[in-house]
Coordinates of C-alpha atoms in Angstrom, one line a residue:
Chain A
X1 CA 20.7 28.0 -3.2
X2 CA 21.6 27.7 0.6
X3 CA 19.2 25.3 2.7
X4 CA 17.8 28.5 4.3
X5 CA 16.9 29.7 0.5
X6 CA 15.7 25.9 -0.5
X7 CA 13.8 25.8 2.9
X8 CA 12.3 29.5 2.2
X9 CA 10.9 28.5 -1.4
X10 CA 9.9 24.8 0.1
X11 CA 7.6 27.1 2.3
X12 CA 5.7 29.0 -0.5
X13 CA 4.9 24.8 -2.4
X14 CA 1.6 23.4 -1.3
X15 CA 2.2 22.8 2.7
X16 CA 0.2 19.9 4.5
X17 CA -1.4 21.7 7.6
X18 CA 0.1 19.1 9.8
X19 CA 3.8 20.5 8.5
X20 CA 3.5 23.6 10.5
X21 CA 5.0 25.4 8.1
X22 CA 8.2 23.5 7.8
X23 CA 9.2 24.9 11.5
X24 CA 9.9 22.0 13.3
X25 CA 11.4 18.3 12.8
X26 CA 8.1 16.5 12.3
X27 CA 5.0 16.9 10.9
X28 CA 1.7 15.4 12.6
X29 CA -0.6 13.7 10.0
X30 CA -3.4 11.7 11.1
X31 CA -2.3 11.6 14.2
X32 CA 0.6 10.1 13.9
X33 CA 4.4 12.1 13.9
X34 CA 6.6 11.9 10.9
X35 CA 10.0 12.8 10.6
X36 CA 13.0 12.7 7.6
X37 CA 16.7 12.7 8.5
X38 CA 19.4 11.7 5.7
X39 CA 23.1 11.0 6.3
X40 CA 25.7 12.0 4.2
X41 CA 29.1 10.4 3.6
X42 CA 32.3 12.9 4.5
X43 CA 29.2 15.0 5.8
X44 CA 27.3 13.8 8.7
X45 CA 29.7 10.5 9.4
X46 CA 33.3 10.0 8.2
X47 CA 33.9 7.2 5.6
X48 CA 36.0 5.3 8.1
X49 CA 32.7 5.4 10.7
X50 CA 31.9 1.3 10.7
X51 CA 29.0 0.2 8.7
X52 CA 26.9 -1.2 12.0
X53 CA 27.2 2.3 13.7
X54 CA 26.5 4.2 10.7
X55 CA 22.8 2.2 10.6
X56 CA 22.9 2.8 14.6
X57 CA 23.3 6.0 14.2
X58 CA 20.8 6.9 11.1
X59 CA 18.2 5.3 13.5
X60 CA 19.3 6.7 16.4
X61 CA 19.3 10.4 14.8
X62 CA 15.8 9.7 13.4
X63 CA 14.3 9.0 16.6
X64 CA 15.6 11.2 18.5
X65 CA 13.3 13.7 16.7
X66 CA 10.5 11.7 17.7
X67 CA 11.7 11.4 21.5
X68 CA 11.4 15.2 21.3
X69 CA 7.8 15.4 20.3
X70 CA 7.4 13.0 22.6
X71 CA 6.6 10.1 20.6
X72 CA 6.9 5.8 20.6
X73 CA 8.5 4.7 17.3
X74 CA 5.8 3.0 15.2
X75 CA 8.2 2.1 12.3
X76 CA 10.6 3.1 9.7
X77 CA 11.2 3.7 6.1
X78 CA 14.7 2.9 4.8
X79 CA 16.3 4.5 1.5
X80 CA 19.5 2.3 0.9
X81 CA 22.2 2.3 -1.8
X82 CA 23.4 -1.1 -2.4
X83 CA 27.3 -0.7 -2.8
X84 CA 30.0 -2.7 -1.1
X85 CA 29.6 -6.3 0.0
X86 CA 31.0 -5.9 3.2
X87 CA 29.7 -3.0 4.2
X88 CA 26.2 -3.9 3.0
X89 CA 26.6 -6.9 5.7
X90 CA 27.8 -4.7 8.4
X91 CA 24.8 -1.9 8.0
X92 CA 22.5 -4.6 8.2
X93 CA 24.1 -6.2 11.2
X94 CA 23.9 -2.5 13.0
X95 CA 20.7 -2.2 11.9
X96 CA 19.0 -5.1 13.3
X97 CA 20.9 -4.3 16.6
X98 CA 19.2 -0.8 16.5
X99 CA 16.0 -1.8 15.9
X100 CA 15.8 -4.2 18.4
X101 CA 17.6 -1.6 21.0
X102 CA 14.7 0.8 20.3
X103 CA 11.7 -1.6 19.8
X104 CA 10.8 0.0 16.4
X105 CA 10.0 -2.4 13.5
X106 CA 10.6 -1.8 9.7
X107 CA 8.2 -0.7 7.2
X108 CA 9.7 -1.0 3.9
X109 CA 11.5 1.3 1.5
X110 CA 13.6 0.8 -1.5
X111 CA 16.9 0.2 -2.2
X112 CA 19.0 1.3 -5.3
X113 CA 23.0 0.7 -7.1
X114 CA 25.5 3.3 -6.8
X115 CA 28.7 2.9 -8.3
X116 CA 31.6 2.1 -6.2
X117 CA 33.7 5.0 -4.3
X118 CA 30.3 7.1 -4.3
X119 CA 29.8 9.0 -1.6
X120 CA 26.7 7.2 0.0
X121 CA 23.2 9.3 0.6
X122 CA 20.9 7.1 4.1
X123 CA 17.9 8.3 4.1
X124 CA 15.1 7.3 6.9
X125 CA 11.8 8.3 7.2
X126 CA 10.5 7.6 10.8
X127 CA 6.6 7.3 12.1
X128 CA 5.8 7.4 15.6
X129 CA 2.7 7.7 17.6
X130 CA 2.4 10.2 20.2
X131 CA -0.6 12.4 21.9
X132 CA 1.2 16.0 23.4
X133 CA 3.3 17.3 20.7
X134 CA 5.7 20.1 21.6
X135 CA 7.0 22.0 19.5
X136 CA 9.9 24.4 19.1
X137 CA 7.9 27.1 19.1
X138 CA 5.5 27.0 22.4
X139 CA 8.5 28.5 25.1
X140 CA 7.2 31.4 26.7
X141 CA 9.1 34.6 28.8
X142 CA 10.5 33.7 31.5
X143 CA 9.9 29.7 31.1
X144 CA 13.4 27.9 32.0
X145 CA 15.9 25.9 29.6
X146 CA 16.7 22.7 30.4
X147 CA 18.8 20.1 28.6
X148 CA 18.6 15.9 29.6
X149 CA 21.5 13.9 29.9
X150 CA 25.4 15.1 29.7
X151 CA 27.0 17.8 26.2
X152 CA 29.7 17.3 24.2
X153 CA 30.6 13.5 24.5
X154 CA 29.6 13.3 21.1
X155 CA 32.5 16.0 20.2
X156 CA 35.1 14.6 22.1
X157 CA 34.0 11.2 20.4
X158 CA 34.1 12.4 16.9
X159 CA 38.1 14.0 17.5
X160 CA 39.0 10.2 19.0
X161 CA 36.8 8.8 15.8
X162 CA 39.5 11.3 13.8
X163 CA 42.4 9.8 15.5
X164 CA 42.5 11.8 18.9
X165 CA 43.3 9.6 21.9
X166 CA 40.4 9.0 24.9
X167 CA 38.0 6.5 26.1
X168 CA 35.9 4.4 24.1
X169 CA 32.4 5.7 26.5
X170 CA 33.3 8.9 24.6
X171 CA 33.8 7.5 21.4
X172 CA 30.2 5.5 21.7
X173 CA 28.8 8.7 22.4
X174 CA 29.6 10.0 19.1
X175 CA 29.4 6.3 17.2
X176 CA 25.8 5.2 19.2
X177 CA 24.1 7.8 20.1
X178 CA 20.5 6.5 22.3
X179 CA 17.5 8.5 21.3
X180 CA 15.8 9.9 24.6
X181 CA 12.8 7.9 23.9
X182 CA 11.5 7.6 27.4
X183 CA 12.5 10.8 28.8
X184 CA 10.4 12.7 25.9
X185 CA 7.6 10.5 26.5
X186 CA 7.7 11.9 30.8
X187 CA 8.5 15.3 29.4
X188 CA 6.3 16.2 26.4
X189 CA 3.0 16.6 28.6
X190 CA 4.9 19.2 31.0
X191 CA 6.8 21.2 28.5
X192 CA 6.1 24.8 26.6
X193 CA 8.9 23.7 23.8
X194 CA 11.1 20.8 23.1
X195 CA 13.6 19.7 20.5
X196 CA 17.0 17.2 20.4
X197 CA 20.2 18.4 20.6
X198 CA 21.5 17.6 16.9
X199 CA 23.8 20.6 16.0
X200 CA 25.2 21.8 19.0
X201 CA 23.6 23.0 22.2
X202 CA 23.9 26.8 21.3
X203 CA 22.8 26.5 17.9
X204 CA 19.8 24.9 18.8
X205 CA 18.6 27.1 21.8
X206 CA 19.2 29.8 19.7
X207 CA 17.3 27.5 17.2
X208 CA 14.2 27.3 19.6
X209 CA 14.3 31.1 20.7
X210 CA 13.9 32.1 17.5
X211 CA 11.3 30.0 16.5
X212 CA 9.1 30.9 19.7
X213 CA 10.0 34.7 18.9
X214 CA 12.1 35.2 22.1
X215 CA 15.8 35.4 23.7
X216 CA 17.9 32.6 24.9
X217 CA 20.3 33.3 28.1
X218 CA 22.9 30.3 29.0
X219 CA 25.2 29.9 31.2
X220 CA 28.2 28.0 30.1
X221 CA 29.3 27.1 33.8
X222 CA 25.6 25.0 34.3
X223 CA 26.1 23.0 31.0
X224 CA 26.0 19.6 32.4
X225 CA 29.7 17.9 31.4
X226 CA 30.2 13.8 32.1
X227 CA 32.9 13.0 34.1
X228 CA 34.5 11.1 31.2
X229 CA 35.1 14.0 29.5
X230 CA 35.8 16.8 32.2
X231 CA 38.9 13.9 32.2
X232 CA 39.5 14.0 28.7
X233 CA 40.2 18.0 28.9
X234 CA 36.5 18.9 27.4
X235 CA 35.6 22.3 28.9
X236 CA 32.1 24.0 28.3
X237 CA 32.1 26.1 25.3
X238 CA 33.4 23.3 23.0
X239 CA 31.0 21.4 24.6
X240 CA 28.1 23.7 23.8
X241 CA 29.4 24.0 20.2
X242 CA 29.8 20.4 19.3
X243 CA 26.9 18.5 17.6
X244 CA 25.5 15.2 17.6
X245 CA 24.3 14.9 21.2
X246 CA 20.9 13.6 20.9
X247 CA 20.1 14.8 24.1
X248 CA 16.5 17.1 24.9
X249 CA 16.1 20.5 25.2
X250 CA 13.3 21.4 26.8
X251 CA 11.6 24.9 28.5
X252 CA 8.9 25.0 31.0
X253 CA 7.4 28.1 33.7
X254 CA 10.0 28.5 36.7
X255 CA 9.4 26.4 39.8
X256 CA 8.8 23.0 37.2
X257 CA 10.7 20.0 38.7
X258 CA 11.6 17.7 35.7
X259 CA 10.7 14.1 36.6
X260 CA 13.6 12.6 34.6
X261 CA 17.4 13.8 35.2
X262 CA 17.8 17.1 33.5
X263 CA 19.9 20.7 34.1
X264 CA 18.5 24.0 34.3
X265 CA 21.1 25.4 31.8
X266 CA 19.3 29.0 31.2
X267 CA 15.7 31.2 30.8
X268 CA 13.6 32.5 27.9
X269 CA 13.7 36.4 27.8
X270 CA 12.1 38.6 25.8
X271 CA 13.6 39.9 22.9
X272 CA 15.9 38.0 20.1
X273 CA 18.9 36.2 20.1
X274 CA 21.3 34.1 22.2
X275 CA 23.1 35.6 24.9
X276 CA 26.1 33.5 27.4
X277 CA 27.0 34.0 31.0
X278 CA 29.5 32.1 32.7
X279 CA 29.0 31.7 37.0
X280 CA 26.3 35.3 36.0
X281 CA 29.1 37.4 34.4
X282 CA 28.4 38.2 30.6
X283 CA 30.7 36.3 28.0
X284 CA 30.7 37.1 24.3
X285 CA 29.2 34.5 21.9
X286 CA 31.9 32.2 19.8
X287 CA 32.8 32.8 16.3
X288 CA 30.4 29.5 15.5
X289 CA 27.5 28.4 17.7
X290 CA 27.8 24.7 16.4
X291 CA 27.5 22.5 13.0
X292 CA 26.2 24.8 10.6
X293 CA 24.4 22.3 8.0
X294 CA 26.4 23.1 4.5
X295 CA 29.7 22.4 7.1
X296 CA 29.7 19.4 8.9
X297 CA 32.7 16.9 8.6
X298 CA 34.2 19.0 5.8
Chain R
X1 CA 25.5 -8.3 -2.0
X2 CA 22.6 -7.8 -4.3
X3 CA 18.7 -6.0 -4.4
X4 CA 17.5 -9.7 -3.9
X5 CA 19.7 -10.9 -0.8
X6 CA 19.7 -7.6 0.9
X7 CA 16.1 -7.6 0.6
X8 CA 15.7 -11.3 1.7
X9 CA 18.4 -10.4 4.9
X10 CA 15.5 -6.9 5.5
X11 CA 13.0 -9.8 6.1
X12 CA 15.1 -11.1 8.9
X13 CA 14.5 -7.9 10.8
X14 CA 12.2 -7.1 13.0
X15 CA 9.2 -5.8 10.5
X16 CA 5.6 -4.2 11.1
X17 CA 2.7 -6.1 10.6
X18 CA 1.7 -3.7 8.1
X19 CA 4.6 -4.0 5.8
X20 CA 3.3 -7.5 4.6
X21 CA 6.4 -9.2 4.9
X22 CA 7.9 -6.7 2.3
X23 CA 6.1 -8.5 -0.4
X24 CA 4.3 -5.0 -2.1
X25 CA 5.0 -1.9 -2.9
X26 CA 3.4 -0.1 0.4
X27 CA 3.1 -1.2 3.5
X28 CA -0.9 0.3 5.8
X29 CA 0.2 1.7 9.2
X30 CA -2.9 2.5 11.5
X31 CA -4.5 3.4 8.4
X32 CA -2.4 5.3 6.0
X33 CA -0.8 3.7 2.9
X34 CA 2.9 4.1 3.1
X35 CA 6.0 4.4 0.3
X36 CA 9.3 5.5 -0.2
X37 CA 10.7 5.6 -3.9
X38 CA 14.3 6.4 -4.4
X39 CA 15.4 8.2 -8.1
X40 CA 19.8 8.3 -8.8
X41 CA 20.9 10.2 -11.1
X42 CA 22.1 7.5 -14.2
X43 CA 20.4 4.9 -13.0
X44 CA 16.5 6.1 -12.6
X45 CA 17.0 9.7 -14.7
X46 CA 19.6 10.7 -17.1
X47 CA 21.9 13.5 -16.4
X48 CA 21.0 15.5 -19.1
X49 CA 16.8 15.2 -18.2
X50 CA 15.8 18.5 -16.7
X51 CA 15.5 19.3 -13.3
X52 CA 11.8 20.0 -13.2
X53 CA 10.9 16.9 -15.1
X54 CA 13.1 15.0 -12.6
X55 CA 10.9 16.7 -9.6
X56 CA 8.1 15.5 -11.8
X57 CA 8.9 12.2 -12.0
X58 CA 10.1 11.6 -8.3
X59 CA 6.8 12.7 -7.5
X60 CA 5.1 10.8 -10.0
X61 CA 6.2 7.7 -9.3
X62 CA 5.8 7.7 -5.9
X63 CA 2.0 8.3 -6.0
X64 CA 2.0 5.5 -8.7
X65 CA 2.5 3.2 -5.9
X66 CA -0.3 4.7 -3.9
X67 CA -2.6 4.3 -6.8
X68 CA -2.1 0.8 -7.9
X69 CA -3.6 0.6 -3.9
X70 CA -6.4 3.0 -4.2
X71 CA -5.3 5.5 -2.0
X72 CA -5.3 9.1 -2.3
X73 CA -2.4 11.1 -1.6
X74 CA -2.2 12.8 1.9
X75 CA 1.6 14.5 1.7
X76 CA 5.1 13.5 0.7
X77 CA 8.5 13.8 3.0
X78 CA 10.9 14.8 0.4
X79 CA 15.4 14.3 1.0
X80 CA 17.0 16.6 -1.0
X81 CA 20.9 16.9 -1.8
X82 CA 21.6 20.7 -2.8
X83 CA 24.3 21.2 -5.2
X84 CA 23.9 23.2 -8.5
X85 CA 22.0 26.7 -8.2
X86 CA 20.3 26.2 -11.2
X87 CA 19.5 22.8 -11.1
X88 CA 18.2 23.6 -7.1
X89 CA 15.7 26.1 -8.9
X90 CA 14.2 24.3 -11.6
X91 CA 13.8 21.0 -9.6
X92 CA 11.6 23.2 -7.2
X93 CA 9.5 24.6 -10.3
X94 CA 9.0 21.4 -11.3
X95 CA 8.1 19.7 -7.5
X96 CA 5.3 22.6 -7.3
X97 CA 3.6 22.3 -10.7
X98 CA 3.8 18.6 -9.7
X99 CA 1.9 18.9 -6.3
X100 CA 0.0 21.3 -7.7
X101 CA -1.0 19.2 -10.3
X102 CA -1.5 15.9 -8.6
X103 CA -3.2 17.9 -5.2
X104 CA -0.5 16.5 -2.9
X105 CA 0.7 19.1 -0.1
X106 CA 4.3 18.7 1.1
X107 CA 4.8 17.2 4.8
X108 CA 8.4 17.8 5.3
X109 CA 11.8 16.4 4.5
X110 CA 15.5 17.1 5.1
X111 CA 18.0 18.5 2.8
X112 CA 21.9 17.6 2.5
X113 CA 24.9 19.1 0.9
X114 CA 26.9 17.5 -1.4
X115 CA 30.1 18.0 -3.5
X116 CA 29.4 19.3 -7.0
X117 CA 29.7 16.6 -10.0
X118 CA 28.3 14.0 -7.3
X119 CA 25.5 11.9 -8.9
X120 CA 22.1 13.0 -7.1
X121 CA 20.4 10.3 -4.9
X122 CA 16.7 11.7 -4.4
X123 CA 14.2 9.9 -2.4
X124 CA 10.8 10.7 -1.4
X125 CA 8.2 9.2 1.2
X126 CA 4.6 9.6 -0.2
X127 CA 1.5 8.7 2.4
X128 CA -2.1 8.1 1.6
X129 CA -5.0 7.1 2.6
X130 CA -7.3 4.7 1.5
X131 CA -10.1 2.1 2.2
X132 CA -9.5 -1.1 0.5
X133 CA -6.0 -1.8 -0.6
X134 CA -5.4 -4.5 -3.0
X135 CA -2.3 -6.5 -2.5
X136 CA -0.3 -8.2 -5.4
X137 CA -0.5 -11.4 -3.6
X138 CA -4.4 -11.8 -4.3
X139 CA -4.5 -12.9 -7.9
X140 CA -6.8 -16.7 -7.9
X141 CA -6.0 -19.0 -11.2
X142 CA -8.4 -18.1 -13.8
X143 CA -8.7 -14.5 -12.8
X144 CA -8.3 -12.2 -16.5
X145 CA -4.7 -9.7 -16.5
X146 CA -5.7 -6.4 -17.4
X147 CA -3.6 -3.1 -17.9
X148 CA -4.7 0.5 -18.0
X149 CA -3.6 2.7 -21.2
X150 CA -0.7 2.3 -23.1
X151 CA 2.4 0.4 -22.7
X152 CA 5.7 1.4 -23.9
X153 CA 5.1 5.0 -24.7
X154 CA 8.1 5.8 -22.1
X155 CA 9.9 3.3 -23.4
X156 CA 10.2 5.2 -26.8
X157 CA 10.3 8.6 -24.9
X158 CA 13.8 7.1 -22.8
X159 CA 15.4 6.4 -26.8
X160 CA 13.8 10.2 -28.2
X161 CA 15.6 11.8 -24.6
X162 CA 18.7 10.1 -25.7
X163 CA 18.8 11.4 -29.2
X164 CA 16.3 9.4 -31.0
X165 CA 14.0 11.7 -33.3
X166 CA 10.3 11.4 -31.8
X167 CA 7.7 13.4 -31.3
X168 CA 7.4 15.1 -28.1
X169 CA 4.4 13.3 -26.5
X170 CA 6.4 10.2 -26.3
X171 CA 9.3 12.2 -24.8
X172 CA 6.7 13.7 -22.3
X173 CA 5.6 10.5 -21.6
X174 CA 9.0 9.6 -20.0
X175 CA 9.8 12.7 -18.1
X176 CA 6.0 13.8 -16.9
X177 CA 4.1 10.4 -16.4
X178 CA 1.0 10.7 -14.4
X179 CA 0.1 8.4 -11.8
X180 CA -3.4 6.7 -12.6
X181 CA -4.9 7.6 -8.9
X182 CA -8.5 7.8 -10.3
X183 CA -8.1 5.0 -11.8
X184 CA -6.5 3.6 -8.8
X185 CA -9.7 4.1 -6.4
X186 CA -12.4 3.2 -8.6
X187 CA -10.9 0.0 -9.3
X188 CA -9.2 -0.9 -6.1
X189 CA -12.6 -2.1 -4.1
X190 CA -13.1 -4.6 -7.0
X191 CA -9.7 -6.5 -8.1
X192 CA -8.5 -9.1 -7.0
X193 CA -4.5 -8.3 -7.2
X194 CA -3.1 -4.9 -7.9
X195 CA 0.6 -3.3 -9.1
X196 CA 1.9 -0.6 -11.1
X197 CA 3.6 -1.3 -13.8
X198 CA 7.1 0.5 -13.5
X199 CA 9.7 -1.8 -14.9
X200 CA 8.3 -3.0 -17.7
X201 CA 4.8 -5.3 -17.9
X202 CA 6.0 -8.5 -18.3
X203 CA 9.0 -8.6 -15.7
X204 CA 6.0 -6.8 -13.4
X205 CA 3.4 -9.5 -14.8
X206 CA 6.0 -12.4 -13.7
X207 CA 6.5 -10.3 -10.3
X208 CA 2.2 -10.3 -9.8
X209 CA 2.4 -14.1 -10.7
X210 CA 4.9 -15.1 -8.5
X211 CA 3.8 -12.9 -5.3
X212 CA 0.0 -14.8 -5.7
X213 CA 1.7 -18.1 -6.2
X214 CA 0.0 -18.2 -9.6
X215 CA 1.6 -18.4 -13.4
X216 CA 0.3 -15.6 -16.0
X217 CA 0.0 -15.9 -19.6
X218 CA 0.2 -12.8 -21.9
X219 CA -0.8 -12.3 -25.6
X220 CA 1.5 -10.1 -27.0
X221 CA -1.0 -8.9 -29.6
X222 CA -3.6 -7.4 -26.8
X223 CA -1.0 -5.4 -24.9
X224 CA -2.0 -1.7 -25.9
X225 CA 0.1 0.5 -27.9
X226 CA -0.7 4.6 -28.5
X227 CA -1.1 5.6 -31.7
X228 CA 1.9 7.8 -31.8
X229 CA 3.9 4.8 -30.6
X230 CA 3.0 3.0 -33.6
X231 CA 3.5 5.6 -35.7
X232 CA 7.0 5.8 -34.5
X233 CA 7.7 1.8 -35.2
X234 CA 7.1 0.6 -31.8
X235 CA 5.7 -3.2 -31.4
X236 CA 4.7 -4.9 -28.8
X237 CA 7.7 -6.9 -27.3
X238 CA 9.8 -3.8 -27.1
X239 CA 6.6 -2.0 -25.4
X240 CA 6.5 -5.0 -22.8
X241 CA 9.8 -4.9 -21.9
X242 CA 10.4 -1.0 -21.8
X243 CA 9.9 0.4 -17.9
X244 CA 8.5 3.9 -16.6
X245 CA 4.8 3.4 -18.0
X246 CA 3.5 4.0 -14.5
X247 CA -0.2 2.5 -15.8
X248 CA -2.2 0.0 -13.2
X249 CA -1.8 -4.1 -13.9
X250 CA -4.7 -5.6 -12.0
X251 CA -6.8 -9.0 -11.6
X252 CA -10.3 -9.3 -11.6
X253 CA -12.9 -12.1 -12.5
X254 CA -13.5 -13.3 -15.5
X255 CA -16.8 -11.7 -16.2
X256 CA -15.7 -8.4 -14.6
X257 CA -15.9 -5.5 -16.6
X258 CA -13.7 -2.7 -15.9
X259 CA -15.3 1.0 -14.6
X260 CA -12.0 2.7 -16.6
X261 CA -10.4 2.4 -20.0
X262 CA -8.3 -0.9 -19.5
X263 CA -7.0 -4.0 -21.6
X264 CA -7.3 -7.4 -21.3
X265 CA -4.2 -8.7 -21.9
X266 CA -4.5 -12.2 -20.4
X267 CA -5.0 -14.6 -17.3
X268 CA -3.8 -16.0 -14.8
X269 CA -3.1 -19.8 -14.4
X270 CA -2.6 -22.4 -11.9
X271 CA 1.7 -23.1 -11.9
X272 CA 4.5 -20.8 -12.2
X273 CA 6.3 -18.4 -14.1
X274 CA 5.1 -16.3 -17.3
X275 CA 4.0 -17.7 -20.9
X276 CA 3.4 -15.6 -23.9
X277 CA 1.2 -16.0 -27.1
X278 CA 0.9 -13.9 -30.2
X279 CA -2.9 -14.4 -31.2
X280 CA -3.0 -17.2 -29.3
X281 CA 0.3 -19.3 -31.0
X282 CA 3.0 -20.1 -28.3
X283 CA 6.2 -17.4 -28.0
X284 CA 9.4 -17.7 -26.2
X285 CA 10.4 -15.1 -23.8
X286 CA 12.7 -12.2 -24.6
X287 CA 16.1 -12.9 -23.0
X288 CA 14.9 -9.5 -20.4
X289 CA 11.7 -9.6 -19.0
X290 CA 12.2 -5.3 -18.2
X291 CA 14.6 -3.2 -16.1
X292 CA 16.3 -5.4 -13.6
X293 CA 17.0 -2.8 -10.3
X294 CA 20.8 -3.3 -11.1
X295 CA 20.9 -2.1 -15.0
X296 CA 18.5 0.8 -15.4
X297 CA 20.0 3.4 -17.5
X298 CA 23.6 1.8 -16.7

């Protein structure tokens, strides 16, 4: 049973109406926006990543799902496997820093004991409040496709975490991502669809297009790269297929001027699938569009 | 860092007001009752327990926390580690059966991939709605201590799951517990404190007493044992220190007549700690009052 099959079978179970058929990253339950993301050592983070950074990332990836729905964090529930004393203490320090940074209180949770050397599985449930909750499914043909911030920094940061030379600023984008909470709140009432970029710009754009029943076209020359990434030697195709950006990907009608810094990278079209250009010239799709859930850091 | 230390340090983090200082099994967030419980293979369930029963139990233990607060399930979020195909398929069948049985829809969740042979860590977040939410902290000196149903059947069931001879009805109490949702709703407006019995009657009674700043006295002769347990050879002390009962433990003023089947097993007193009697004669406390979180099935 792979993830897609499992998800298909979950959809045959009794679903809450607010689950929207499990087609989005969040559910809306009695006005609250809820999401759950789990991180596995060796899959979503490296065994050598500092525990405090893992705590930060666990919170950030969940709040990024709230950000993509224009929601504000109400609080989080933690499932934590107690193991090594030093790791646990550093985890708590990183969690405290992230809760303070994102103005997000702890609601509760559960701790369990695991045997030494067992890979950690950490899970967080985030609850938020939001008014306009944009889905992945609402894009229209002719809408433009936008992304906040810059893409690919975290992918370079992962290479640096694994030993490649490179600046601390890129490493920080991988280890301590900052969810676009303020941007999400400002954008939510205006966009036709929105999601966060977690597995790679191309794969997430393809998912948004599929959820909306459309095709998407992206011009690689317009993918926003940071000066630090360009100096490091990063290029657009690698950036657009790396994961962990936690930027917001959204669609809006032609002529829309985003009220926050964002870059128009393409458009939504009738049809299906993803197509790429470079300054208008067609380019072939890469072999993989981004992180597949079964692959990640393996 | 053991669980108690970790919990103490979690209490120094920014907490949601609805978390009640992490002193209860649930939090109340904008009118919703939320709880999270995690099960670990080899700790909370046996590797040889059928996958469908593990799914059932994962749902039941979370809904039991809602039941103890008089709440009705609104839905659940699942964190699931994909592994073996046959196990995953049987898990889904058991989850479907339990969701139907408890009228509880799925809200969403996350799946992750784990390496073959890695112990499973499964986590569930349950969300419910409730009006009167009794805490552990509200018992008063002079209140009587009550418990629903019968105690110790699941402890016998665990022994049977490990190979001891015994009837299927006791095994079922261990593998497919039924949360006392209806009883919880009926009791909630009338009780001074309520919690579920998950780690053992004595240890959970001691926790309720401590949370309320009181002592508790229990008469072992009054601990309700099922005819099947008595026939199996079960006795009160073993029953009162076994886990996984998922009955409701509650306190109410003397003279209260519970509107659901329940047994008065003792009373709350000024002071602290737990004391035992047998037909009024003092009895010493056993060496362990129930499951400690670091021990369970190890």
